[in-house]
Every structure is written in structure tokens, then in C-alpha cells.
């Protein structure tokens, strides 16, 4: 028996580890796909257009806003980010849950539009660890780093709005806990609209088997 597909909304303050956790989950779980977002920020070293983000000019982003191509979008740390409706649709059409690595503003928009979403907030074990991971990532200018740290406080205050909070202490353990949440959510009765039919199917097969043996 299987449940319906649902969006997985994962948020964290910058440097919290959501991209790292998302990447590992995608490697391990065939039932999860990733919605590649659009952004106006510049690519970091090693980031690939179309894989990590669709990197757009402000004008290209504006056009997609006015063409209503985004399921949600928001300004975060001085740049704009948005989830393409087409990206979400593509993953769902592959029969996979769609993972959205989005900020707290986007999360509110997505949960309003898709109440069946599973929302997970990733927290760092401490502010010191957060700062050291952000510095270690070595991918942001001093200005961008300061802004990301300043915004971390407001973002952390939003954690209570999420259904699950996972501390990203040990990476392997954090990935396993997020994966366990997805397993549990997939087995919730309210996500199984065809449960009645499936149960009847199982009972029919059971009785057929018994009759053949008897
Ligand atoms: P986010 O996507 O939330 O901004 P990242 O996934 O880019 O954060 O993680 C920030 C940095 O911290 C990266 O360099 C990543 O490799 C590192 N990192 C993430 N999780 C852990 C962890 N559990 N232990 C040690 N380093 C981690
Ligand atoms: P980064 O620049 O570190 O990749 O991302 C900055 C922030 O933007 C993160 O909180 C990330 O989750 C968020 N973000 C990435 N894509 C989207 C999106 O499509 N929509 C929204 N609302 N936020 C996003």
C-alpha cells in the first residue's frame, strides 16, 4: 500500500546544512526528487546552472513573475529566489515527493497552497557551529556573510511554525532522522485516499489464496 505524494519543505538559517542534507537524501531515496529553484544571486564556485539553481538576471526573474511561472517567490539575503510551478510538476509526474529547499517566507506560501506538505526545519547545534560552518563553506563575501548571520536570528524564530525540527549535529544522524520523518509521513492514513480499495484488494487476494489451498 502506498500513500500520496507530498511536497517536503526544508528550511534552515544559511549554513544550517539543508542543501547538504537534501543532496544526501536525493542520493539515497528514489522516492524523492528536487525542485531546482531560480535565483538572481551569482553562482558560487562549483555550482552548476540547472542543477543547483537556474541563475537568472533580475529582468529574466521579473518576466517569470509577471508570467505567473512561480508557485512562490521571495527576497532573501538581498536576492530573489523562486520555485517554478513546472519544476514541482515535473518531479510529481515522476511519481516522487518533491523536495523544496526554500526560506521561511516561501515555506508559508507553499504550505498555504499545499496543506499536505511536510515541513522540516534544520537547526545547527549552536551559533558557534553555525558561524564556523558558514565560514568553512568559504562561499560568501564578508557583506553577504554578515547579512546571512543577521537574518539567522529571525529565521530561527520561525522554527516553531514547522512540523519537525531536526538538529544537524552529526550529518549522518541528521540525514537518517529526516529520512525517518519521510517514512513515517508516507504511512499516515490521511495520505492514503485509495486505502479502502487497497484493503479490499488485499482481502480478496487472501481469500482467493485460502480457497485454492482448501
Ligand atoms: P545551507 O544549505 O543550509 O546554507 P550547507 O548545506 O551549504 O547549508 O552547509 C553549510 C556548510 O556546513 C557546508 O560547508 C557543509 O559541508 C557543512 N555542513 C553541513 N552539515 C554539516 C555537519 N553535520 N557537520 C559538519 N559540517 C556540515
Ligand atoms: P543560498 O543563497 O544560500 O543558496 O540560499 C539562500 C536562501 O534562499 C536559503 O534560505 C534557501 O533555502 C532559500 N531559497 C532557495 N531557493 C528558494 C526558493 O525557490 N524560494 C524561496 N522562497 N527561498 C529559496
mmCIF file of C-alpha atoms and ligand atoms in Angstrom:
data_model
loop_
_atom_site.group_PDB
_atom_site.id
_atom_site.type_symbol
_atom_site.label_atom_id
_atom_site.label_comp_id
_atom_site.label_asym_id
_atom_site.label_seq_id
_atom_site.Cartn_x
_atom_site.Cartn_y
_atom_site.Cartn_z
ATOM 1 C CA UNK A 1 0.000 0.000 0.000
ATOM 2 C CA UNK A 2 1.339 3.438 -0.746
ATOM 3 C CA UNK A 3 0.448 6.977 0.275
ATOM 4 C CA UNK A 4 0.049 10.050 -1.916
ATOM 5 C CA UNK A 5 2.884 12.308 -2.979
ATOM 6 C CA UNK A 6 3.639 15.418 -0.952
ATOM 7 C CA UNK A 7 5.970 18.439 -1.018
ATOM 8 C CA UNK A 8 8.817 18.331 1.520
ATOM 9 C CA UNK A 9 9.625 21.869 2.657
ATOM 10 C CA UNK A 10 13.065 22.128 4.204
ATOM 11 C CA UNK A 11 14.305 25.393 5.711
ATOM 12 C CA UNK A 12 17.237 26.461 7.880
ATOM 13 C CA UNK A 13 19.284 29.547 8.559
ATOM 14 C CA UNK A 14 22.031 29.949 5.978
ATOM 15 C CA UNK A 15 24.791 27.427 6.753
ATOM 16 C CA UNK A 16 22.366 25.201 8.705
ATOM 17 C CA UNK A 17 23.080 22.340 6.323
ATOM 18 C CA UNK A 18 19.834 21.955 4.389
ATOM 19 C CA UNK A 19 21.490 21.707 0.950
ATOM 20 C CA UNK A 20 23.944 19.075 2.235
ATOM 21 C CA UNK A 21 21.143 17.036 3.827
ATOM 22 C CA UNK A 22 18.936 17.409 0.728
ATOM 23 C CA UNK A 23 21.750 16.191 -1.545
ATOM 24 C CA UNK A 24 22.383 13.073 0.556
ATOM 25 C CA UNK A 25 18.672 12.265 0.746
ATOM 26 C CA UNK A 26 18.337 12.548 -3.023
ATOM 27 C CA UNK A 27 21.251 10.138 -3.482
ATOM 28 C CA UNK A 28 19.671 7.631 -1.144
ATOM 29 C CA UNK A 29 15.950 7.805 -1.800
ATOM 30 C CA UNK A 30 14.399 7.001 -5.163
ATOM 31 C CA UNK A 31 11.047 8.324 -3.949
ATOM 32 C CA UNK A 32 12.316 11.928 -3.594
ATOM 33 C CA UNK A 33 13.104 14.460 -6.339
ATOM 34 C CA UNK A 34 14.381 18.015 -6.149
ATOM 35 C CA UNK A 35 12.734 21.198 -7.368
ATOM 36 C CA UNK A 36 15.536 23.357 -8.816
ATOM 37 C CA UNK A 37 14.789 26.979 -7.895
ATOM 38 C CA UNK A 38 15.505 30.176 -9.794
ATOM 39 C CA UNK A 39 17.674 32.875 -8.253
ATOM 40 C CA UNK A 40 19.135 36.258 -9.105
ATOM 41 C CA UNK A 41 22.230 35.610 -6.958
ATOM 42 C CA UNK A 42 25.538 34.822 -8.653
ATOM 43 C CA UNK A 43 26.668 31.176 -8.790
ATOM 44 C CA UNK A 44 29.181 30.036 -6.138
ATOM 45 C CA UNK A 45 32.286 28.180 -7.276
ATOM 46 C CA UNK A 46 31.233 24.635 -8.142
ATOM 47 C CA UNK A 47 27.531 25.464 -8.580
ATOM 48 C CA UNK A 48 26.015 24.469 -11.920
ATOM 49 C CA UNK A 49 23.237 26.248 -13.763
ATOM 50 C CA UNK A 50 20.204 23.960 -13.967
ATOM 51 C CA UNK A 51 21.474 21.589 -11.249
ATOM 52 C CA UNK A 52 21.841 23.822 -8.173
ATOM 53 C CA UNK A 53 19.751 26.738 -9.405
ATOM 54 C CA UNK A 54 18.563 28.362 -12.589
ATOM 55 C CA UNK A 55 20.668 31.522 -12.387
ATOM 56 C CA UNK A 56 18.663 34.410 -13.840
ATOM 57 C CA UNK A 57 19.184 38.115 -14.408
ATOM 58 C CA UNK A 58 16.804 40.413 -12.488
ATOM 59 C CA UNK A 59 14.992 41.063 -15.783
ATOM 60 C CA UNK A 60 14.545 37.346 -16.525
ATOM 61 C CA UNK A 61 13.246 36.846 -12.964
ATOM 62 C CA UNK A 62 10.759 39.746 -13.399
ATOM 63 C CA UNK A 63 9.420 38.181 -16.588
ATOM 64 C CA UNK A 64 8.778 34.872 -14.829
ATOM 65 C CA UNK A 65 6.996 36.729 -12.008
ATOM 66 C CA UNK A 66 4.705 38.535 -14.431
ATOM 67 C CA UNK A 67 4.080 35.320 -16.404
ATOM 68 C CA UNK A 68 2.998 33.659 -13.102
ATOM 69 C CA UNK A 69 5.602 30.912 -13.546
ATOM 70 C CA UNK A 70 6.395 30.761 -9.819
ATOM 71 C CA UNK A 71 4.476 28.733 -7.230
ATOM 72 C CA UNK A 72 6.146 31.054 -4.694
ATOM 73 C CA UNK A 73 8.992 33.526 -4.618
ATOM 74 C CA UNK A 74 10.684 35.766 -2.048
ATOM 75 C CA UNK A 75 13.551 38.141 -1.494
ATOM 76 C CA UNK A 76 16.172 36.504 0.733
ATOM 77 C CA UNK A 77 19.538 37.972 1.835
ATOM 78 C CA UNK A 78 19.274 40.681 -0.837
ATOM 79 C CA UNK A 79 18.491 38.387 -3.803
ATOM 80 C CA UNK A 80 15.320 36.901 -5.217
ATOM 81 C CA UNK A 81 14.534 33.189 -5.209
ATOM 82 C CA UNK A 82 11.538 31.354 -6.648
ATOM 83 C CA UNK A 83 10.048 27.887 -7.107
ATOM 84 C CA UNK A 84 8.909 27.162 -10.656
ATOM 85 C CA UNK A 85 5.481 25.556 -10.944
ATOM 86 C CA UNK A 86 6.919 23.486 -13.816
ATOM 87 C CA UNK A 87 9.779 22.168 -11.611
ATOM 88 C CA UNK A 88 7.319 20.951 -8.965
ATOM 89 C CA UNK A 89 5.050 19.396 -11.592
ATOM 90 C CA UNK A 90 7.960 17.579 -13.274
ATOM 91 C CA UNK A 91 9.035 15.852 -10.048
ATOM 92 C CA UNK A 92 5.467 14.870 -9.113
ATOM 93 C CA UNK A 93 4.951 13.458 -12.621
ATOM 94 C CA UNK A 94 7.940 11.174 -11.990
ATOM 95 C CA UNK A 95 5.959 9.756 -9.061
ATOM 96 C CA UNK A 96 8.275 11.301 -6.437
ATOM 97 C CA UNK A 97 7.814 13.536 -3.400
ATOM 98 C CA UNK A 98 9.154 16.971 -4.269
ATOM 99 C CA UNK A 99 11.805 18.483 -2.039
ATOM 100 C CA UNK A 100 11.849 22.281 -1.734
ATOM 101 C CA UNK A 101 14.896 23.914 -0.137
ATOM 102 C CA UNK A 102 13.275 27.297 0.497
ATOM 103 C CA UNK A 103 13.274 30.089 3.037
ATOM 104 C CA UNK A 104 10.691 30.735 5.746
ATOM 105 C CA UNK A 105 8.656 33.175 3.592
ATOM 106 C CA UNK A 106 8.441 30.669 0.739
ATOM 107 C CA UNK A 107 7.536 27.920 3.209
ATOM 108 C CA UNK A 108 4.492 29.890 4.351
ATOM 109 C CA UNK A 109 3.306 30.344 0.769
ATOM 110 C CA UNK A 110 3.801 26.659 -0.097
ATOM 111 C CA UNK A 111 2.020 25.333 2.992
ATOM 112 C CA UNK A 112 -0.924 27.654 2.316
ATOM 113 C CA UNK A 113 -1.180 26.340 -1.265
ATOM 114 C CA UNK A 114 -0.348 22.688 -0.422
ATOM 115 C CA UNK A 115 -1.556 21.865 3.119
ATOM 116 C CA UNK A 116 -0.366 18.273 2.660
ATOM 117 C CA UNK A 117 3.267 19.500 2.741
ATOM 118 C CA UNK A 118 5.700 18.090 5.283
ATOM 119 C CA UNK A 119 7.690 20.928 6.849
ATOM 120 C CA UNK A 120 11.118 20.366 8.384
ATOM 121 C CA UNK A 121 13.348 22.986 9.964
ATOM 122 C CA UNK A 122 17.056 22.188 10.265
ATOM 123 C CA UNK A 123 18.821 23.816 13.222
ATOM 124 C CA UNK A 124 22.555 23.963 13.868
ATOM 125 C CA UNK A 125 23.725 22.642 17.263
ATOM 126 C CA UNK A 126 24.900 26.132 18.300
ATOM 127 C CA UNK A 127 25.509 29.620 16.950
ATOM 128 C CA UNK A 128 29.275 28.986 17.135
ATOM 129 C CA UNK A 129 28.950 25.895 14.939
ATOM 130 C CA UNK A 130 26.729 27.806 12.501
ATOM 131 C CA UNK A 131 29.304 30.571 12.153
ATOM 132 C CA UNK A 132 32.152 28.117 11.734
ATOM 133 C CA UNK A 133 30.261 26.122 9.046
ATOM 134 C CA UNK A 134 29.365 29.312 7.193
ATOM 135 C CA UNK A 135 32.995 30.447 7.294
ATOM 136 C CA UNK A 136 34.177 26.963 6.334
ATOM 137 C CA UNK A 137 31.920 26.929 3.273
ATOM 138 C CA UNK A 138 34.022 29.845 2.105
ATOM 139 C CA UNK A 139 31.469 30.874 -0.494
ATOM 140 C CA UNK A 140 30.117 34.247 0.585
ATOM 141 C CA UNK A 141 31.534 37.756 0.605
ATOM 142 C CA UNK A 142 32.037 39.397 4.026
ATOM 143 C CA UNK A 143 28.955 41.505 3.335
ATOM 144 C CA UNK A 144 26.783 38.537 2.397
ATOM 145 C CA UNK A 145 28.041 36.586 5.445
ATOM 146 C CA UNK A 146 27.105 39.420 7.800
ATOM 147 C CA UNK A 147 23.630 39.651 6.272
ATOM 148 C CA UNK A 148 23.110 35.868 6.477
ATOM 149 C CA UNK A 149 24.105 35.828 10.156
ATOM 150 C CA UNK A 150 21.934 38.816 10.932
ATOM 151 C CA UNK A 151 18.953 37.076 9.273
ATOM 152 C CA UNK A 152 19.650 33.778 11.091
ATOM 153 C CA UNK A 153 18.004 35.091 14.253
ATOM 154 C CA UNK A 154 14.639 35.871 12.631
ATOM 155 C CA UNK A 155 14.756 32.611 10.687
ATOM 156 C CA UNK A 156 15.408 30.551 13.828
ATOM 157 C CA UNK A 157 12.397 32.187 15.485
ATOM 158 C CA UNK A 158 10.247 30.676 12.701
ATOM 159 C CA UNK A 159 11.245 27.106 13.595
ATOM 160 C CA UNK A 160 8.173 26.680 15.810
ATOM 161 C CA UNK A 161 5.904 27.024 12.752
ATOM 162 C CA UNK A 162 7.327 23.832 11.247
ATOM 163 C CA UNK A 163 6.053 20.300 11.922
ATOM 164 C CA UNK A 164 9.522 18.888 12.592
ATOM 165 C CA UNK A 165 12.789 20.344 13.869
ATOM 166 C CA UNK A 166 15.957 18.349 13.211
ATOM 167 C CA UNK A 167 19.257 19.295 14.798
ATOM 168 C CA UNK A 168 22.122 18.966 12.328
ATOM 169 C CA UNK A 169 24.809 17.860 14.751
ATOM 170 C CA UNK A 170 26.220 14.716 13.205
ATOM 171 C CA UNK A 171 25.435 14.791 9.475
ATOM 172 C CA UNK A 172 24.716 11.072 9.058
ATOM 173 C CA UNK A 173 22.371 11.063 12.021
ATOM 174 C CA UNK A 174 20.547 14.185 10.780
ATOM 175 C CA UNK A 175 20.035 12.633 7.336
ATOM 176 C CA UNK A 176 18.690 9.456 8.924
ATOM 177 C CA UNK A 177 16.254 11.418 11.086
ATOM 178 C CA UNK A 178 14.918 13.367 8.082
ATOM 179 C CA UNK A 179 14.601 10.111 6.158
ATOM 180 C CA UNK A 180 12.690 8.557 9.065
ATOM 181 C CA UNK A 181 10.254 11.505 9.025
ATOM 182 C CA UNK A 182 9.560 10.841 5.334
ATOM 183 C CA UNK A 183 8.955 7.144 6.048
ATOM 184 C CA UNK A 184 6.501 7.933 8.830
ATOM 185 C CA UNK A 185 4.708 10.633 6.830
ATOM 186 C CA UNK A 186 4.301 8.225 3.878
ATOM 187 C CA UNK A 187 2.451 5.794 6.113
ATOM 188 C CA UNK A 188 -0.124 8.241 7.503
ATOM 189 C CA UNK A 189 -3.658 7.089 6.856
ATOM 190 C CA UNK A 190 -4.846 10.514 5.689
ATOM 191 C CA UNK A 191 -2.298 10.329 2.853
ATOM 192 C CA UNK A 192 -3.901 7.143 1.516
ATOM 193 C CA UNK A 193 -7.019 8.160 -0.397
ATOM 194 C CA UNK A 194 -7.361 4.732 -2.021
ATOM 195 C CA UNK A 195 -6.886 2.847 1.242
ATOM 196 C CA UNK A 196 -10.385 1.301 1.137
ATOM 197 C CA UNK A 197 -9.833 -0.146 -2.360
ATOM 198 C CA UNK A 198 -6.379 -1.412 -1.443
ATOM 199 C CA UNK A 199 -7.640 -3.143 1.701
ATOM 200 C CA UNK A 200 -10.432 -4.816 -0.268
ATOM 201 C CA UNK A 201 -7.822 -5.930 -2.841
ATOM 202 C CA UNK A 202 -5.655 -7.494 -0.118
ATOM 203 C CA UNK A 203 -8.657 -9.262 1.451
ATOM 204 C CA UNK A 204 -9.775 -10.604 -1.943
ATOM 205 C CA UNK A 205 -6.291 -11.971 -2.637
ATOM 206 C CA UNK A 206 -6.153 -13.505 0.828
ATOM 207 C CA UNK A 207 -9.483 -15.316 0.386
ATOM 208 C CA UNK A 208 -8.536 -16.476 -3.123
ATOM 209 C CA UNK A 209 -5.347 -17.947 -1.665
ATOM 210 C CA UNK A 210 -7.233 -19.685 1.153
ATOM 211 C CA UNK A 211 -9.820 -21.144 -1.247
ATOM 212 C CA UNK A 212 -7.102 -22.509 -3.519
ATOM 213 C CA UNK A 213 -5.388 -24.187 -0.573
ATOM 214 C CA UNK A 214 -8.624 -25.540 0.912
HETATM 215 P P1 LIG B 1 22.646 25.615 3.825
HETATM 216 O O1 LIG B 1 22.255 24.951 2.533
HETATM 217 O O2 LIG B 1 21.639 25.416 4.903
HETATM 218 O O3 LIG B 1 23.004 27.058 3.653
HETATM 219 P P2 LIG B 1 25.026 23.933 3.600
HETATM 220 O O4 LIG B 1 24.400 22.615 3.309
HETATM 221 O O5 LIG B 1 25.682 24.670 2.472
HETATM 222 O O6 LIG B 1 23.980 24.894 4.355
HETATM 223 O O7 LIG B 1 26.071 23.698 4.802
HETATM 224 C C1 LIG B 1 26.966 24.730 5.221
HETATM 225 C C2 LIG B 1 28.374 24.130 5.407
HETATM 226 O O8 LIG B 1 28.372 23.273 6.533
HETATM 227 C C3 LIG B 1 28.849 23.315 4.214
HETATM 228 O O9 LIG B 1 30.226 23.561 4.001
HETATM 229 C C4 LIG B 1 28.618 21.858 4.659
HETATM 230 O O10 LIG B 1 29.539 20.980 4.075
HETATM 231 C C5 LIG B 1 28.815 21.952 6.176
HETATM 232 N N1 LIG B 1 27.989 21.018 6.963
HETATM 233 C C6 LIG B 1 26.662 20.791 6.834
HETATM 234 N N2 LIG B 1 26.236 19.902 7.760
HETATM 235 C C7 LIG B 1 27.315 19.561 8.498
HETATM 236 C C8 LIG B 1 27.513 18.672 9.620
HETATM 237 N N3 LIG B 1 26.526 17.976 10.174
HETATM 238 N N4 LIG B 1 28.763 18.571 10.126
HETATM 239 C C9 LIG B 1 29.782 19.303 9.600
HETATM 240 N N5 LIG B 1 29.666 20.141 8.541
HETATM 241 C C10 LIG B 1 28.438 20.273 7.996
HETATM 242 P P1 LIG B 2 21.547 30.287 -0.838
HETATM 243 O O1 LIG B 2 21.872 31.621 -1.453
HETATM 244 O O2 LIG B 2 22.359 30.032 0.417
HETATM 245 O O3 LIG B 2 21.594 29.148 -1.819
HETATM 246 O O4 LIG B 2 20.024 30.356 -0.348
HETATM 247 C C1 LIG B 2 19.584 31.402 0.461
HETATM 248 C C2 LIG B 2 18.196 31.133 0.984
HETATM 249 O O5 LIG B 2 17.259 31.117 -0.088
HETATM 250 C C3 LIG B 2 18.046 29.783 1.684
HETATM 251 O O6 LIG B 2 17.264 30.001 2.865
HETATM 252 C C4 LIG B 2 17.283 28.947 0.695
HETATM 253 O O7 LIG B 2 16.509 27.946 1.324
HETATM 254 C C5 LIG B 2 16.407 29.997 0.069
HETATM 255 N N1 LIG B 2 15.842 29.583 -1.226
HETATM 256 C C6 LIG B 2 16.415 28.840 -2.187
HETATM 257 N N2 LIG B 2 15.561 28.629 -3.210
HETATM 258 C C7 LIG B 2 14.409 29.255 -2.869
HETATM 259 C C8 LIG B 2 13.131 29.396 -3.495
HETATM 260 O O8 LIG B 2 12.869 28.910 -4.588
HETATM 261 N N3 LIG B 2 12.191 30.130 -2.831
HETATM 262 C C9 LIG B 2 12.432 30.697 -1.626
HETATM 263 N N4 LIG B 2 11.421 31.381 -1.057
HETATM 264 N N5 LIG B 2 13.613 30.587 -0.991
HETATM 265 C C10 LIG B 2 14.585 29.868 -1.607
#
